[in-house]
Coordinates of C-alpha atoms in Angstrom, one line a residue:
M474 CA 126.8 73.5 86.4
R475 CA 127.4 76.9 88.3
A476 CA 124.9 77.8 90.3
A477 CA 122.1 80.8 89.9
F478 CA 122.9 84.3 90.3
I479 CA 119.6 84.3 92.8
D480 CA 120.8 81.2 94.6
A481 CA 123.1 83.1 96.4
F482 CA 120.6 85.2 98.0
D483 CA 117.1 84.6 100.9
A484 CA 115.5 88.0 99.2
V485 CA 115.1 90.1 96.0
L486 CA 114.3 94.1 96.9
S487 CA 112.8 95.3 93.6
D488 CA 111.9 98.6 92.4
L489 CA 108.8 98.7 90.3
D490 CA 109.4 101.6 87.8
G491 CA 112.1 100.6 85.1
V492 CA 112.2 97.5 86.4
V493 CA 108.9 95.2 86.9
Y494 CA 106.4 97.5 84.4
A495 CA 107.1 101.1 82.6
G496 CA 103.9 103.1 82.6
P497 CA 101.3 100.5 82.8
H498 CA 102.8 97.7 81.1
A499 CA 104.6 95.2 82.3
I500 CA 108.7 94.4 81.0
P501 CA 108.7 91.6 79.2
G502 CA 109.7 88.7 80.9
A503 CA 110.1 90.9 84.1
P504 CA 106.2 88.7 86.3
E505 CA 107.5 85.2 85.3
A506 CA 111.6 86.2 86.4
L507 CA 109.6 87.6 89.9
R508 CA 106.7 84.7 89.9
G509 CA 110.5 81.6 89.9
L510 CA 111.7 83.9 93.2
A511 CA 108.9 81.3 95.3
S512 CA 109.6 77.9 94.4
R513 CA 113.9 78.8 95.0
G514 CA 112.8 79.5 98.4
V515 CA 113.3 83.4 97.7
R516 CA 111.5 85.7 99.0
L517 CA 109.7 88.9 97.0
G518 CA 109.4 93.2 98.1
Y519 CA 108.6 95.7 96.5
V520 CA 110.2 98.5 97.8
T521 CA 108.8 102.1 95.5
N522 CA 109.7 105.8 95.7
N523 CA 106.4 105.7 93.9
A524 CA 104.1 107.7 95.8
S525 CA 100.8 108.3 94.3
R526 CA 99.4 105.3 94.7
S527 CA 98.7 103.2 98.2
P528 CA 100.6 99.7 98.8
A529 CA 97.1 97.4 98.1
E530 CA 96.5 99.7 94.6
V531 CA 100.8 98.3 93.9
A532 CA 99.9 94.6 94.7
A533 CA 97.0 94.8 92.5
H534 CA 98.7 96.6 89.6
L535 CA 101.2 94.0 89.8
R536 CA 99.1 91.4 90.2
E537 CA 97.2 92.2 87.1
L538 CA 100.8 92.4 85.0
G539 CA 101.2 89.0 86.1
A540 CA 103.8 89.4 89.4
P541 CA 103.1 88.0 92.2
A542 CA 101.8 90.5 95.1
E543 CA 99.7 91.2 98.4
E544 CA 99.4 94.5 100.1
N545 CA 102.1 94.5 102.6
D546 CA 105.0 93.1 99.8
V547 CA 105.4 97.2 98.9
V548 CA 107.5 99.1 101.1
S549 CA 106.7 102.5 100.1
S550 CA 107.9 105.6 100.3
A551 CA 104.7 107.3 101.1
Q552 CA 104.3 104.7 104.2
A553 CA 108.1 106.0 105.3
G554 CA 107.2 109.7 104.0
A555 CA 104.3 109.1 107.1
E556 CA 105.8 108.1 109.6
L557 CA 108.9 110.5 109.3
L558 CA 106.6 113.0 109.4
A559 CA 104.7 111.5 112.6
R560 CA 108.8 112.0 114.1
K561 CA 108.7 115.4 113.4
V562 CA 105.5 116.6 114.8
A563 CA 102.8 116.3 117.3
A564 CA 99.7 114.1 117.3
G565 CA 96.2 116.0 115.8
S566 CA 98.7 118.6 113.8
R567 CA 97.5 119.7 110.3
V568 CA 99.9 118.6 107.4
L569 CA 99.6 120.2 103.9
V570 CA 99.7 117.3 101.2
T571 CA 100.8 117.9 98.8
G572 CA 100.4 114.5 96.2
S573 CA 98.2 111.8 95.7
A574 CA 95.0 111.2 98.5
A575 CA 97.4 107.6 99.4
L576 CA 100.1 109.8 100.6
A577 CA 97.0 111.2 102.4
H578 CA 95.9 108.4 103.8
E579 CA 99.1 107.5 105.6
V580 CA 99.4 111.0 107.2
E581 CA 95.8 110.8 108.4
I582 CA 96.2 106.8 110.0
R583 CA 99.4 107.7 111.5
G584 CA 97.5 110.4 113.5
L585 CA 97.7 113.5 111.1
V586 CA 95.5 115.8 110.0
P587 CA 95.8 116.2 105.9
V588 CA 94.9 119.5 104.7
R589 CA 95.4 121.0 101.0
S590 CA 95.8 124.9 102.2
A591 CA 99.1 126.7 103.8
Q592 CA 95.9 128.7 104.6
D593 CA 94.7 125.8 106.9
G594 CA 97.1 126.8 109.4
P595 CA 100.2 123.2 109.1
V596 CA 102.6 122.8 110.7
A597 CA 104.2 120.4 108.0
V598 CA 104.5 120.1 104.5
I599 CA 104.7 116.4 103.1
Q600 CA 105.7 116.5 98.8
G601 CA 105.2 113.7 96.5
F602 CA 104.4 112.7 93.4
S603 CA 101.1 113.1 92.0
P604 CA 99.8 113.4 88.2
D605 CA 97.7 115.7 89.1
L606 CA 99.7 118.2 90.6
G607 CA 100.0 121.5 89.4
W608 CA 101.4 124.7 89.6
R609 CA 98.3 126.4 92.9
D610 CA 99.5 123.0 94.8
L611 CA 102.7 123.4 94.5
A612 CA 102.5 126.9 95.3
E613 CA 99.9 126.2 98.7
A614 CA 103.6 123.8 99.8
S615 CA 105.8 127.1 98.8
Y616 CA 103.8 129.2 101.0
A617 CA 103.9 127.2 104.1
V618 CA 107.5 126.0 104.0
A619 CA 108.7 129.4 104.0
A620 CA 106.2 129.9 106.6
G621 CA 108.4 127.4 108.6
A622 CA 106.4 124.1 108.6
V623 CA 108.5 121.6 108.6
W624 CA 108.9 119.9 104.8
V625 CA 109.3 116.4 103.8
A626 CA 109.2 114.7 100.1
T627 CA 108.3 111.1 100.1
N628 CA 111.8 110.8 97.6
T629 CA 114.1 112.8 95.0
D630 CA 113.8 111.2 91.5
W631 CA 114.1 113.2 88.5
S632 CA 112.5 111.3 86.1
I633 CA 109.9 108.2 86.3
P634 CA 109.2 105.9 83.3
Q635 CA 106.3 106.3 81.2
A636 CA 105.4 103.7 78.2
R637 CA 105.9 106.8 76.5
G638 CA 109.4 107.6 77.3
M639 CA 110.8 109.0 81.1
A640 CA 108.3 111.8 82.8
P641 CA 109.9 114.3 85.6
G642 CA 109.3 112.7 88.5
N643 CA 108.6 114.3 92.0
G644 CA 112.1 115.6 92.4
T645 CA 111.5 117.7 89.5
L646 CA 108.2 118.9 91.6
V647 CA 110.7 119.9 94.8
H648 CA 113.2 121.7 93.2
A649 CA 110.4 123.6 92.4
V650 CA 109.3 124.2 95.6
R651 CA 112.9 124.6 96.8
A652 CA 113.7 127.5 94.5
A653 CA 110.6 128.9 95.6
T654 CA 111.8 128.6 99.4
G655 CA 115.2 128.5 99.5
K656 CA 114.5 125.9 102.2
E657 CA 116.3 121.9 101.7
P658 CA 113.1 119.0 102.9
L659 CA 114.1 116.2 105.0
V660 CA 113.7 113.1 102.5
A661 CA 112.5 109.3 104.1
G662 CA 112.3 107.5 101.0
K663 CA 115.5 106.1 98.3
P664 CA 118.4 106.8 98.4
E665 CA 117.7 106.9 101.9
A666 CA 118.6 103.8 103.5
P667 CA 115.9 103.6 106.0
L668 CA 113.3 102.2 103.6
F669 CA 115.8 99.1 102.5
L670 CA 115.9 98.1 105.8
A671 CA 111.9 98.8 106.5
A672 CA 111.7 95.8 104.4
A673 CA 114.6 93.3 104.7
E674 CA 113.4 93.2 108.1
R675 CA 109.1 92.6 106.7
L676 CA 110.2 89.9 105.1
G677 CA 112.9 88.8 107.2
A678 CA 116.3 88.4 104.9
K679 CA 119.1 88.2 106.0
R680 CA 120.8 88.2 102.7
P681 CA 118.5 90.5 100.4
V682 CA 119.7 91.9 97.0
V683 CA 119.1 95.9 95.6
V684 CA 117.9 94.9 91.8
G685 CA 116.8 98.6 90.4
D686 CA 117.4 100.7 87.9
R687 CA 118.6 103.8 89.2
L688 CA 122.3 104.4 90.1
D689 CA 121.0 107.7 91.8
T690 CA 118.1 105.9 93.6
D691 CA 117.5 102.2 94.2
I692 CA 121.9 101.4 94.7
L693 CA 122.8 104.0 96.3
G694 CA 120.6 103.7 98.5
G695 CA 121.0 99.4 98.4
N696 CA 124.8 100.3 99.4
R697 CA 124.3 102.7 101.9
A698 CA 122.0 100.1 103.6
G699 CA 124.9 97.7 103.3
F700 CA 122.9 95.4 101.1
A701 CA 124.2 93.4 97.7
T702 CA 122.9 95.8 95.1
A703 CA 122.0 94.9 91.1
A704 CA 121.1 97.4 88.6
V705 CA 118.9 95.9 85.6
L706 CA 118.8 98.2 81.9
T707 CA 115.3 97.8 81.8
G708 CA 114.7 101.5 83.0
V709 CA 116.6 104.2 83.5
D710 CA 120.4 103.9 83.0
T711 CA 123.0 102.3 80.6
P712 CA 126.4 100.4 80.8
E713 CA 127.2 103.9 79.6
T714 CA 126.7 105.6 83.0
I715 CA 126.9 102.7 84.7
L716 CA 130.6 103.0 83.9
A717 CA 131.0 106.4 84.6
A718 CA 128.9 105.8 88.0
R719 CA 130.9 107.3 91.6
T720 CA 131.6 105.0 94.2
A721 CA 128.9 105.3 96.4
E722 CA 126.1 104.8 93.2
R723 CA 128.1 101.2 91.5
P724 CA 125.7 97.9 91.9
G725 CA 127.9 95.3 92.7
Y726 CA 125.8 93.4 89.9
I727 CA 124.9 94.6 86.5
L728 CA 121.5 92.3 85.2
A729 CA 120.0 93.1 81.5
T730 CA 117.0 91.9 82.8
L731 CA 115.3 90.3 85.5
S732 CA 116.1 87.0 83.4
D733 CA 119.8 87.4 84.8
L734 CA 118.8 86.2 88.2
Y735 CA 118.6 82.4 87.1
A736 CA 121.7 82.8 85.0
P737 CA 124.7 82.0 86.0
Y738 CA 126.6 85.4 86.7
P739 CA 130.5 85.3 86.0
D740 CA 133.6 85.2 87.8
V741 CA 134.7 89.3 87.7
E742 CA 138.2 88.7 88.5
A743 CA 141.3 90.7 88.7
V744 CA 144.6 89.0 85.4
D745 CA 147.1 90.0 83.1
G746 CA 146.8 94.0 84.5
G747 CA 143.5 94.0 83.7
W748 CA 139.9 92.3 84.3
R749 CA 138.0 89.7 83.0
A750 CA 134.3 88.6 83.1
G751 CA 133.6 85.6 80.5
G752 CA 135.8 86.1 77.5
S753 CA 136.0 89.7 77.6
T754 CA 139.0 91.5 78.8
A755 CA 139.5 95.3 80.0
R756 CA 142.2 97.7 80.7
V757 CA 142.9 101.0 81.8
D758 CA 146.2 103.0 80.4
G759 CA 145.4 106.4 81.5
R760 CA 142.0 107.5 80.8
V761 CA 141.7 105.5 77.9
L762 CA 139.8 102.1 79.2
R763 CA 140.4 99.5 76.4
V764 CA 138.3 96.6 75.7
S765 CA 138.7 93.3 74.4
G766 CA 134.7 92.1 73.2
A767 CA 131.7 93.4 71.6
R768 CA 130.2 96.5 73.2
G769 CA 126.5 93.8 73.5
D770 CA 128.1 91.7 75.6
L771 CA 127.4 92.2 78.8
D772 CA 130.4 90.7 79.9
A773 CA 132.5 93.0 78.3
W774 CA 130.9 96.2 80.6
R775 CA 131.5 93.7 83.2
A776 CA 135.1 94.0 82.5
A777 CA 135.5 97.6 81.5
C778 CA 133.4 98.5 84.7
A779 CA 135.6 96.3 87.5
A780 CA 139.1 97.9 85.2
W781 CA 137.8 101.5 85.4
W782 CA 135.9 101.1 89.4
D783 CA 139.6 100.0 90.2
A784 CA 142.0 102.7 88.9
R785 CA 139.1 104.7 90.6
P786 CA 138.7 103.8 93.8
H787 CA 137.0 106.6 95.8
A788 CA 135.3 108.9 92.8
D789 CA 133.0 111.6 94.0
E790 CA 132.0 112.3 90.9
A791 CA 130.9 110.8 87.6
A792 CA 133.3 110.4 84.9
A793 CA 133.4 108.2 82.3
P794 CA 136.7 107.4 80.4
E795 CA 137.3 107.2 76.4
L796 CA 136.4 104.2 75.9
V797 CA 138.5 101.7 73.0
W798 CA 136.3 98.6 71.7
E799 CA 139.3 95.9 70.6
D800 CA 136.6 92.8 69.2

């Protein structure tokens, strides 16, 4: 019997939104899949761009959903952002916090002074997601950034999965300040590598796999860190967007759900001028990608990705082929 996919790794670095939960609810089967890792000797860490809650709050929420989690298992962009800021400004500096109380706490424990108005004389601005942010908060950040304050964004996710669908993420709020000031922030969280490297170091992992639902944050960041990456199809990205991905955002593996961690992963191999995964094959003819397999079969998409990416190994922009299904 072939080994399970997860047996090749010593740790999972998991995203949260779109992988473990959507809004307040667990994604079906996700908590159970995560609980099974310990019995196989696989460590688990959560790497999240959500800066609106503290690691302790995130861990408590995960436990409520049935997933194993302690505070130290959570590595957040709020922590990374506050750490980056502490290296850029002197201890005791005033920092305008455009975000949650949890983000303000991360700033405070690093010896900086959180403030809420540009009139308080901040030397820096740190911006992270909070559902309570409004126009006045963004205006205060804009005033301070335009006046020359150091500007750190915890992350630039354009959207965030919620129970009712996709909602604007921190990236949309960061873009509002960018549009108002013409300035660019320093970005601390995904898709930058340090967040993933810090999580792996905390776990003592040598062979981690990054599991996420977003190519532009989870997969790009994991690739930049030099780790194996697996896109899971329970959140933002789809087989179609994965197929079209630019080189830097292509995952090493594609999983339907976290339950696939325990299934054997098919060999994806070159055969007869094309590529095969499981019982499906794919071949490229110019801009046409011919796939022999069912559209609903994930192996068909795995073969399709291998064939299309082999034909376009250095893609700086996302581009989709013309798909022809030959069931």
